[in-house]
Tab-separated table of C-alpha atoms in Angstrom:
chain	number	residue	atom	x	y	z
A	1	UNK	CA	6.962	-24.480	-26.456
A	2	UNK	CA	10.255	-22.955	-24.399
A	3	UNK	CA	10.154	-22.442	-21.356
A	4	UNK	CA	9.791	-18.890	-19.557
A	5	UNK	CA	12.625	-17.743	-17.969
A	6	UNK	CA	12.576	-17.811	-14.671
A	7	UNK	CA	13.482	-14.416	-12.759
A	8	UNK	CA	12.683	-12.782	-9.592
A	9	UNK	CA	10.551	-9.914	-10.997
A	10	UNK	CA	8.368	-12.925	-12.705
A	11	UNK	CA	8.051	-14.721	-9.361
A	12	UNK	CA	7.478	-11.148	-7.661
A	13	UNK	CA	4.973	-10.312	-10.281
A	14	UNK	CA	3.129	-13.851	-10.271
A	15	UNK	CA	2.980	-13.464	-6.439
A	16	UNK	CA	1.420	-10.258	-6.579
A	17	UNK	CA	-0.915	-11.746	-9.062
A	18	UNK	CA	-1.989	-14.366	-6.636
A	19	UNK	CA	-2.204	-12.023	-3.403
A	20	UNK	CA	-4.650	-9.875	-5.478
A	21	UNK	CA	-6.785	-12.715	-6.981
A	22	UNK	CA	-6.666	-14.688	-4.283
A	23	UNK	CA	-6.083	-12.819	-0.997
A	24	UNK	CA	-2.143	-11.932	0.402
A	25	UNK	CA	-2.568	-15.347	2.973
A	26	UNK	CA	-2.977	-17.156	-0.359
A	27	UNK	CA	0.973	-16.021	-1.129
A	28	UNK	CA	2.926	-19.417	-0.807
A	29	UNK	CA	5.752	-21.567	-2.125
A	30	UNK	CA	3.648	-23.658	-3.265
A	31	UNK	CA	0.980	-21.637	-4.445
A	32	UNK	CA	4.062	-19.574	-6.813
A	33	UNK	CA	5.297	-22.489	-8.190
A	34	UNK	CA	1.991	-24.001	-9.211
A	35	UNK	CA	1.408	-20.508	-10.943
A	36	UNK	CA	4.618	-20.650	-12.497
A	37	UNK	CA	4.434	-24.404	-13.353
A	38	UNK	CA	7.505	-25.194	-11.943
A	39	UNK	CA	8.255	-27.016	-8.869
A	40	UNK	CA	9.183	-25.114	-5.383
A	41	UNK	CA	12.485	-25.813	-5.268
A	42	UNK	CA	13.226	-23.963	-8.344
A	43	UNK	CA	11.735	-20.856	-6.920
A	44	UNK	CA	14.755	-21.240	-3.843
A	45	UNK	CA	17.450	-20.654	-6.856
A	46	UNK	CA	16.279	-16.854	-6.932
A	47	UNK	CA	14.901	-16.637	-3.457
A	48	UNK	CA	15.989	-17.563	-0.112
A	49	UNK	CA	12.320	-18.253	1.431
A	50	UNK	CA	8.803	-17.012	1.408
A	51	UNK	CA	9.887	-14.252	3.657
A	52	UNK	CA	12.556	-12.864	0.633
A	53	UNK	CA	9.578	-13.030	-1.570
A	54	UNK	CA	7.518	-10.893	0.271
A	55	UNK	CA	9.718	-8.156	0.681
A	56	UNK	CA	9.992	-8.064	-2.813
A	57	UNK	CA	6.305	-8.243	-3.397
A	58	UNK	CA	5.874	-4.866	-0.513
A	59	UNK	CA	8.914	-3.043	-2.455
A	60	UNK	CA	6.857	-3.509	-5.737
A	61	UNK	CA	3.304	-2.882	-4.292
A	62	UNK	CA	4.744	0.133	-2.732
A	63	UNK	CA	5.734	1.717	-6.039
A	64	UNK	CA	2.485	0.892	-7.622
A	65	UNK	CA	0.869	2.842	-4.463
A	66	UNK	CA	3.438	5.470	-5.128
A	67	UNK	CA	2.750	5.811	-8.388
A	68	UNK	CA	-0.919	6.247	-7.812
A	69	UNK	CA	-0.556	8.634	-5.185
A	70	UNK	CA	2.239	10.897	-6.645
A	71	UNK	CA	0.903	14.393	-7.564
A	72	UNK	CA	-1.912	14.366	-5.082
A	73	UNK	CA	-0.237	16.659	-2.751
A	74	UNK	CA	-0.014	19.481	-5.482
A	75	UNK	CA	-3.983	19.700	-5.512
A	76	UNK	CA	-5.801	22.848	-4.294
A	77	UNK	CA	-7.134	20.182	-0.834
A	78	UNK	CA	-4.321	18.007	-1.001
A	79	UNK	CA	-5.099	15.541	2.026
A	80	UNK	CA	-8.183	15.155	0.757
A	81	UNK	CA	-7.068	13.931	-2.730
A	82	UNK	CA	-3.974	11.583	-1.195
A	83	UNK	CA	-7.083	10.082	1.128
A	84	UNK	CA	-9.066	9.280	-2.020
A	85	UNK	CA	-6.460	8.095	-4.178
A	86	UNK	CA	-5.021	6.413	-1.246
A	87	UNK	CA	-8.810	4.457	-0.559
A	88	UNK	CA	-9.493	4.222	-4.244
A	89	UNK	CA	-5.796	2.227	-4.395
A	90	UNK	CA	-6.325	-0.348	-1.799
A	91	UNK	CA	-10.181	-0.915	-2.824
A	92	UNK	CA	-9.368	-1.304	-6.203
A	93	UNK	CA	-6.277	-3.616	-5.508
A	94	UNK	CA	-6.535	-5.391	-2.144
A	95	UNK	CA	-3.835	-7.887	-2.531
A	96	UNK	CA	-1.714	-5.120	-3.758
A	97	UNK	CA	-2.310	-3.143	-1.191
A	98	UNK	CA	-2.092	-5.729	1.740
A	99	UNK	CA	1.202	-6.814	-0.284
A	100	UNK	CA	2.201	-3.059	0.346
A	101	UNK	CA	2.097	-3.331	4.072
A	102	UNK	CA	5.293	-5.395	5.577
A	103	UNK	CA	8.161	-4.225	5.585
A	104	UNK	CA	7.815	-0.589	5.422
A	105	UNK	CA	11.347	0.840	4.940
A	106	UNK	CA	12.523	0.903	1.281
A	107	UNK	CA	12.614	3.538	-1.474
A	108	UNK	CA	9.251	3.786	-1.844
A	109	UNK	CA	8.099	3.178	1.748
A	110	UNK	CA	10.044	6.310	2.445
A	111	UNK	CA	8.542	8.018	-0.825
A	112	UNK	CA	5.382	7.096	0.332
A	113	UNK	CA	5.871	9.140	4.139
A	114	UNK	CA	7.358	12.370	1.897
A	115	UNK	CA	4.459	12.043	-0.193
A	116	UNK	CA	2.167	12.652	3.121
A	117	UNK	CA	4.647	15.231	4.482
A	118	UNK	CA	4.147	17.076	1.230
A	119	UNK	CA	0.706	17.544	1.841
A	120	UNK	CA	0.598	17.993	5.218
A	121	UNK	CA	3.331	21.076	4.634
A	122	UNK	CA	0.383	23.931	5.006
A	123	UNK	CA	0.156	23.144	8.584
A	124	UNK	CA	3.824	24.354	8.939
A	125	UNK	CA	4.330	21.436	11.586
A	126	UNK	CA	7.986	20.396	12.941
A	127	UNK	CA	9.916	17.505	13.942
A	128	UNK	CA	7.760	15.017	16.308
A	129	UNK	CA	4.273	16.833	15.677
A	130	UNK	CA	4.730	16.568	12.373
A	131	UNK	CA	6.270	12.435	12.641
A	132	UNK	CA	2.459	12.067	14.780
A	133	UNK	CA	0.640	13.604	12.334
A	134	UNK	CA	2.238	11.377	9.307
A	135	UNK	CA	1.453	8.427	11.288
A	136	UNK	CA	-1.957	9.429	12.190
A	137	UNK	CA	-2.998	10.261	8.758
A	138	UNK	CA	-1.697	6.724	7.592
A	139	UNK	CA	-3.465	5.257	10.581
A	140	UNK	CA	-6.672	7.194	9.847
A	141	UNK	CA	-6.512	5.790	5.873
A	142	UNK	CA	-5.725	2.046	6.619
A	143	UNK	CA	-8.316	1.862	9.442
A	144	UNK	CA	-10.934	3.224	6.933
A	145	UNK	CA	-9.685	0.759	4.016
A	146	UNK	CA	-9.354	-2.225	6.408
A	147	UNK	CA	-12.644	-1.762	7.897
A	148	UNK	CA	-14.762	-1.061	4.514
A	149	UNK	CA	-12.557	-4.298	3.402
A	150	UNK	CA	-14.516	-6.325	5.630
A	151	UNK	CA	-17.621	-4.737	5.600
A	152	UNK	CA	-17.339	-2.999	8.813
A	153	UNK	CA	-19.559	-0.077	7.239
A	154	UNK	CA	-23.244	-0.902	7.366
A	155	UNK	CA	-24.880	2.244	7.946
A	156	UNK	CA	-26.411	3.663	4.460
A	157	UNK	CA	-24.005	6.971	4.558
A	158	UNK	CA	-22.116	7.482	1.683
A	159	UNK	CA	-18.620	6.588	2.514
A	160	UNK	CA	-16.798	8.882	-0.273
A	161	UNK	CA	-18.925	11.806	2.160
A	162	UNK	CA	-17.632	9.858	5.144
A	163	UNK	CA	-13.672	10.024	4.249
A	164	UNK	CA	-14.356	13.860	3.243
A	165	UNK	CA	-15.722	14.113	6.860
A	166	UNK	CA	-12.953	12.331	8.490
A	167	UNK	CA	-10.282	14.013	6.332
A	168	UNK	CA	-11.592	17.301	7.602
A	169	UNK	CA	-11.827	16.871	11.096
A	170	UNK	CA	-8.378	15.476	11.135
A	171	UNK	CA	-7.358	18.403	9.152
A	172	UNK	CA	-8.992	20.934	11.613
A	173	UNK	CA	-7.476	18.811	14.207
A	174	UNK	CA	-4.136	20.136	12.788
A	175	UNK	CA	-5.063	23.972	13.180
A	176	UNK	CA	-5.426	23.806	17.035
């Protein structure tokens, strides 16, 4: 049988593989190249360390996030819709979306904030206010996804009703 060719979007996408079967802290050297079937070394010909590796992984995750959130904030209630896509996103693909997280400052990290500044344009907010309010809304959505990750919800409330809820009285927040 030949061999696969060995290339950094294989080793990004086999890492990604691993962080969402497995967990992100399961995202090693070692754990790639046993994937891959090769040894670690070979993984150093197209990488520089772990660290390179994970970059790439958050640059791809954050497209696939992208991706699933573009359009949202051309709804009739678009926070509401970028909150449920957002949710439905990391609790569908939690080592995607924890691969997502470092290193927040490429294409798509940026695409990502204008994507939330698109919906948040009704409010008509400028400069800083509108800088807190991006960074409050992201806040609001990983707090929600990190804590129904590990089961931090235990009340029987629906939790779709719950991020409506939230979404509102941040949005009503926004009027004052």
């Amino acid at each position: 049988m030949p061999r696969m060719q060995l290339t950094k979007t294989a080793i990004t996408d086999t890492a990604l593989s691993l962080a969402d079967q497995h967990g992100y802290e399961a995202v090693t050297m070692a754990n790639i190249a046993r994937s891959l079937t090769i040894k670690p070394p070979s993984l150093y010909n197209h990488f520089k360390n772990l660290e390179e590796i994970k970059q790439a992984m958050a640059e791809a995750a954050q497209k696939q996030l992208y991706d699933a959130l573009k359009g949202t904030e051309q709804t009739s209630q678009p926070m509401l819709s970028l909150a449920k896509a957002y949710v439905n996103f990391a609790s569908s693909n939690p080592g995607l979306y924890a691969s997502s997280l470092p290193g927040f400052n490429g294409e798509y990290a940026n695409a990502l904030v204008r994507l939330v500044a698109d919906a948040l344009q009704a409010y008509k907010l400028e400069n800083e206010k509108m800088i807190h309010a991006i960074r409050g809304f992201r806040s609001m959505l990983h707090g929600f996804v990190d804590l129904n990750t590990h089961a931090g919800f235990k009340l029987d409330v629906d939790l779709e009703a719950s991020l409506e809820e939230v979404v509102g009285i941040f949005e009503r927040g926004l009027q004052s």
